[in-house]
Amino acid sequence: MSIFVSMKRDDWLIIRFDYTEDRVKKIRSIVGRSWNQKERHWTIPFQHESVRNFYDLFAQEEIIVDKVVNDLIYDLIPELRYREYYNLLIEPQPIPPAQNVGI
């Protein structure tokens, strides 16, 4: 169950996801968020604090972002560009007895 992000206007992001109590609780904690009953999506302000909070809250979820929005988010918060690599870090392994040096 992915979370989808697109742009409403220059100052709002649209957030869509399948309902879970945990997800709703998380998004409700974002300052300035609102629920659009008619279109059935959440909006959050396109501001550094709100976007950063969103990514922190949903860090363990698959977030699919519209390409144009993705570039705008990276411009707003450059350190998010490298976040996808955090989970790819490999723990150091002990060197086997027959090997003198690490690779």
JSON list of C-alpha atoms in Angstrom, two decimals:
[
{"chain": "A", "resi": 1, "resn": "MET", "atom": "CA", "xyz": [0.00, 0.00, 0.00]},
{"chain": "A", "resi": 2, "resn": "SER", "atom": "CA", "xyz": [1.90, 2.99, -1.30]},
{"chain": "A", "resi": 3, "resn": "ILE", "atom": "CA", "xyz": [1.52, 6.66, -0.48]},
{"chain": "A", "resi": 4, "resn": "PHE", "atom": "CA", "xyz": [1.13, 8.95, -3.50]},
{"chain": "A", "resi": 5, "resn": "VAL", "atom": "CA", "xyz": [2.25, 12.59, -3.54]},
{"chain": "A", "resi": 6, "resn": "SER", "atom": "CA", "xyz": [1.37, 15.20, -6.16]},
{"chain": "A", "resi": 7, "resn": "MET", "atom": "CA", "xyz": [1.06, 19.00, -6.31]},
{"chain": "A", "resi": 8, "resn": "LYS", "atom": "CA", "xyz": [-2.21, 20.87, -5.84]},
{"chain": "A", "resi": 9, "resn": "ARG", "atom": "CA", "xyz": [-0.90, 24.37, -6.36]},
{"chain": "A", "resi": 10, "resn": "ASP", "atom": "CA", "xyz": [2.48, 25.91, -5.76]},
{"chain": "A", "resi": 11, "resn": "ASP", "atom": "CA", "xyz": [1.89, 25.84, -2.03]},
{"chain": "A", "resi": 12, "resn": "TRP", "atom": "CA", "xyz": [0.12, 22.51, -1.31]},
{"chain": "A", "resi": 13, "resn": "LEU", "atom": "CA", "xyz": [0.94, 18.83, -1.71]},
{"chain": "A", "resi": 14, "resn": "ILE", "atom": "CA", "xyz": [-1.77, 16.23, -2.25]},
{"chain": "A", "resi": 15, "resn": "ILE", "atom": "CA", "xyz": [-1.28, 13.04, -0.25]},
{"chain": "A", "resi": 16, "resn": "ARG", "atom": "CA", "xyz": [-3.27, 9.91, -1.13]},
{"chain": "A", "resi": 17, "resn": "PHE", "atom": "CA", "xyz": [-3.15, 6.53, 0.57]},
{"chain": "A", "resi": 18, "resn": "ASP", "atom": "CA", "xyz": [-5.33, 3.60, 1.56]},
{"chain": "A", "resi": 19, "resn": "TYR", "atom": "CA", "xyz": [-6.84, 4.12, 4.98]},
{"chain": "A", "resi": 20, "resn": "THR", "atom": "CA", "xyz": [-5.15, 2.79, 8.07]},
{"chain": "A", "resi": 21, "resn": "GLU", "atom": "CA", "xyz": [-5.65, 4.21, 11.53]},
{"chain": "A", "resi": 22, "resn": "ASP", "atom": "CA", "xyz": [-1.88, 4.62, 11.94]},
{"chain": "A", "resi": 23, "resn": "ARG", "atom": "CA", "xyz": [-1.48, 6.61, 8.71]},
{"chain": "A", "resi": 24, "resn": "VAL", "atom": "CA", "xyz": [-4.33, 8.95, 9.58]},
{"chain": "A", "resi": 25, "resn": "LYS", "atom": "CA", "xyz": [-2.89, 9.49, 13.05]},
{"chain": "A", "resi": 26, "resn": "LYS", "atom": "CA", "xyz": [0.50, 10.35, 11.53]},
{"chain": "A", "resi": 27, "resn": "ILE", "atom": "CA", "xyz": [-0.79, 12.78, 8.91]},
{"chain": "A", "resi": 28, "resn": "ARG", "atom": "CA", "xyz": [-3.03, 14.50, 11.46]},
{"chain": "A", "resi": 29, "resn": "SER", "atom": "CA", "xyz": [0.10, 15.42, 13.40]},
{"chain": "A", "resi": 30, "resn": "ILE", "atom": "CA", "xyz": [1.36, 17.58, 10.51]},
{"chain": "A", "resi": 31, "resn": "VAL", "atom": "CA", "xyz": [0.68, 21.28, 11.12]},
{"chain": "A", "resi": 32, "resn": "GLY", "atom": "CA", "xyz": [-1.58, 22.80, 8.45]},
{"chain": "A", "resi": 33, "resn": "ARG", "atom": "CA", "xyz": [-2.81, 19.51, 7.03]},
{"chain": "A", "resi": 34, "resn": "SER", "atom": "CA", "xyz": [-6.42, 19.18, 5.86]},
{"chain": "A", "resi": 35, "resn": "TRP", "atom": "CA", "xyz": [-8.73, 16.45, 4.58]},
{"chain": "A", "resi": 36, "resn": "ASN", "atom": "CA", "xyz": [-10.66, 17.03, 1.35]},
{"chain": "A", "resi": 37, "resn": "GLN", "atom": "CA", "xyz": [-13.82, 14.95, 1.77]},
{"chain": "A", "resi": 38, "resn": "LYS", "atom": "CA", "xyz": [-15.05, 15.51, -1.80]},
{"chain": "A", "resi": 39, "resn": "GLU", "atom": "CA", "xyz": [-11.79, 14.47, -3.50]},
{"chain": "A", "resi": 40, "resn": "ARG", "atom": "CA", "xyz": [-10.81, 12.06, -0.71]},
{"chain": "A", "resi": 41, "resn": "HIS", "atom": "CA", "xyz": [-7.23, 13.15, -0.19]},
{"chain": "A", "resi": 42, "resn": "TRP", "atom": "CA", "xyz": [-5.09, 14.98, 2.35]},
{"chain": "A", "resi": 43, "resn": "THR", "atom": "CA", "xyz": [-3.22, 18.21, 1.67]},
{"chain": "A", "resi": 44, "resn": "ILE", "atom": "CA", "xyz": [-0.17, 19.50, 3.49]},
{"chain": "A", "resi": 45, "resn": "PRO", "atom": "CA", "xyz": [1.56, 22.87, 3.06]},
{"chain": "A", "resi": 46, "resn": "PHE", "atom": "CA", "xyz": [4.52, 22.82, 0.69]},
{"chain": "A", "resi": 47, "resn": "GLN", "atom": "CA", "xyz": [6.85, 24.21, 3.35]},
{"chain": "A", "resi": 48, "resn": "HIS", "atom": "CA", "xyz": [10.12, 22.88, 4.70]},
{"chain": "A", "resi": 49, "resn": "GLU", "atom": "CA", "xyz": [8.77, 21.91, 8.13]},
{"chain": "A", "resi": 50, "resn": "SER", "atom": "CA", "xyz": [5.63, 20.16, 6.83]},
{"chain": "A", "resi": 51, "resn": "VAL", "atom": "CA", "xyz": [7.39, 18.25, 4.06]},
{"chain": "A", "resi": 52, "resn": "ARG", "atom": "CA", "xyz": [10.24, 17.21, 6.36]},
{"chain": "A", "resi": 53, "resn": "ASN", "atom": "CA", "xyz": [7.75, 16.07, 9.00]},
{"chain": "A", "resi": 54, "resn": "PHE", "atom": "CA", "xyz": [5.82, 14.07, 6.38]},
{"chain": "A", "resi": 55, "resn": "TYR", "atom": "CA", "xyz": [8.97, 12.23, 5.23]},
{"chain": "A", "resi": 56, "resn": "ASP", "atom": "CA", "xyz": [10.03, 11.56, 8.82]},
{"chain": "A", "resi": 57, "resn": "LEU", "atom": "CA", "xyz": [6.62, 10.19, 9.78]},
{"chain": "A", "resi": 58, "resn": "PHE", "atom": "CA", "xyz": [6.32, 7.94, 6.75]},
{"chain": "A", "resi": 59, "resn": "ALA", "atom": "CA", "xyz": [9.98, 6.93, 6.43]},
{"chain": "A", "resi": 60, "resn": "GLN", "atom": "CA", "xyz": [9.18, 3.20, 6.60]},
{"chain": "A", "resi": 61, "resn": "GLU", "atom": "CA", "xyz": [6.54, 3.41, 3.85]},
{"chain": "A", "resi": 62, "resn": "GLU", "atom": "CA", "xyz": [6.80, 3.37, 0.07]},
{"chain": "A", "resi": 63, "resn": "ILE", "atom": "CA", "xyz": [6.23, 6.94, -1.09]},
{"chain": "A", "resi": 64, "resn": "ILE", "atom": "CA", "xyz": [5.58, 7.49, -4.79]},
{"chain": "A", "resi": 65, "resn": "VAL", "atom": "CA", "xyz": [6.11, 11.12, -5.78]},
{"chain": "A", "resi": 66, "resn": "ASP", "atom": "CA", "xyz": [5.25, 12.80, -9.07]},
{"chain": "A", "resi": 67, "resn": "LYS", "atom": "CA", "xyz": [8.54, 13.56, -10.91]},
{"chain": "A", "resi": 68, "resn": "VAL", "atom": "CA", "xyz": [8.04, 17.34, -11.01]},
{"chain": "A", "resi": 69, "resn": "VAL", "atom": "CA", "xyz": [7.06, 17.41, -7.34]},
{"chain": "A", "resi": 70, "resn": "ASN", "atom": "CA", "xyz": [10.04, 15.22, -6.48]},
{"chain": "A", "resi": 71, "resn": "ASP", "atom": "CA", "xyz": [12.44, 17.76, -7.99]},
{"chain": "A", "resi": 72, "resn": "LEU", "atom": "CA", "xyz": [10.71, 20.61, -6.13]},
{"chain": "A", "resi": 73, "resn": "ILE", "atom": "CA", "xyz": [10.95, 18.70, -2.85]},
{"chain": "A", "resi": 74, "resn": "TYR", "atom": "CA", "xyz": [14.67, 18.07, -3.40]},
{"chain": "A", "resi": 75, "resn": "ASP", "atom": "CA", "xyz": [15.14, 21.79, -4.06]},
{"chain": "A", "resi": 76, "resn": "LEU", "atom": "CA", "xyz": [13.29, 22.59, -0.83]},
{"chain": "A", "resi": 77, "resn": "ILE", "atom": "CA", "xyz": [15.07, 19.95, 1.28]},
{"chain": "A", "resi": 78, "resn": "PRO", "atom": "CA", "xyz": [18.27, 18.78, -0.51]},
{"chain": "A", "resi": 79, "resn": "GLU", "atom": "CA", "xyz": [19.20, 16.21, 2.14]},
{"chain": "A", "resi": 80, "resn": "LEU", "atom": "CA", "xyz": [16.14, 14.12, 1.22]},
{"chain": "A", "resi": 81, "resn": "ARG", "atom": "CA", "xyz": [17.78, 13.33, -2.13]},
{"chain": "A", "resi": 82, "resn": "TYR", "atom": "CA", "xyz": [20.13, 10.91, -0.37]},
{"chain": "A", "resi": 83, "resn": "ARG", "atom": "CA", "xyz": [17.63, 9.43, 2.06]},
{"chain": "A", "resi": 84, "resn": "GLU", "atom": "CA", "xyz": [16.78, 6.49, -0.23]},
{"chain": "A", "resi": 85, "resn": "TYR", "atom": "CA", "xyz": [20.31, 5.17, 0.22]},
{"chain": "A", "resi": 86, "resn": "TYR", "atom": "CA", "xyz": [20.17, 4.96, 4.01]},
{"chain": "A", "resi": 87, "resn": "ASN", "atom": "CA", "xyz": [18.61, 1.51, 3.95]},
{"chain": "A", "resi": 88, "resn": "LEU", "atom": "CA", "xyz": [21.27, 0.24, 1.55]},
{"chain": "A", "resi": 89, "resn": "LEU", "atom": "CA", "xyz": [24.11, 0.53, 4.04]},
{"chain": "A", "resi": 90, "resn": "ILE", "atom": "CA", "xyz": [25.76, -2.84, 4.60]},
{"chain": "A", "resi": 91, "resn": "GLU", "atom": "CA", "xyz": [26.92, -3.83, 8.04]},
{"chain": "A", "resi": 92, "resn": "PRO", "atom": "CA", "xyz": [30.66, -4.64, 8.18]},
{"chain": "A", "resi": 93, "resn": "GLN", "atom": "CA", "xyz": [31.35, -8.36, 8.18]},
{"chain": "A", "resi": 94, "resn": "PRO", "atom": "CA", "xyz": [34.24, -10.06, 9.98]},
{"chain": "A", "resi": 95, "resn": "ILE", "atom": "CA", "xyz": [37.18, -11.02, 7.77]},
{"chain": "A", "resi": 96, "resn": "PRO", "atom": "CA", "xyz": [37.42, -14.79, 7.25]},
{"chain": "A", "resi": 97, "resn": "PRO", "atom": "CA", "xyz": [40.62, -16.36, 8.70]},
{"chain": "A", "resi": 98, "resn": "ALA", "atom": "CA", "xyz": [42.09, -17.02, 5.24]},
{"chain": "A", "resi": 99, "resn": "GLN", "atom": "CA", "xyz": [41.69, -13.39, 4.19]},
{"chain": "A", "resi": 100, "resn": "ASN", "atom": "CA", "xyz": [44.23, -10.83, 5.41]},
{"chain": "A", "resi": 101, "resn": "VAL", "atom": "CA", "xyz": [42.60, -7.63, 4.22]},
{"chain": "A", "resi": 102, "resn": "GLY", "atom": "CA", "xyz": [39.03, -6.39, 3.80]},
{"chain": "A", "resi": 103, "resn": "ILE", "atom": "CA", "xyz": [37.69, -5.78, 0.35]}
]
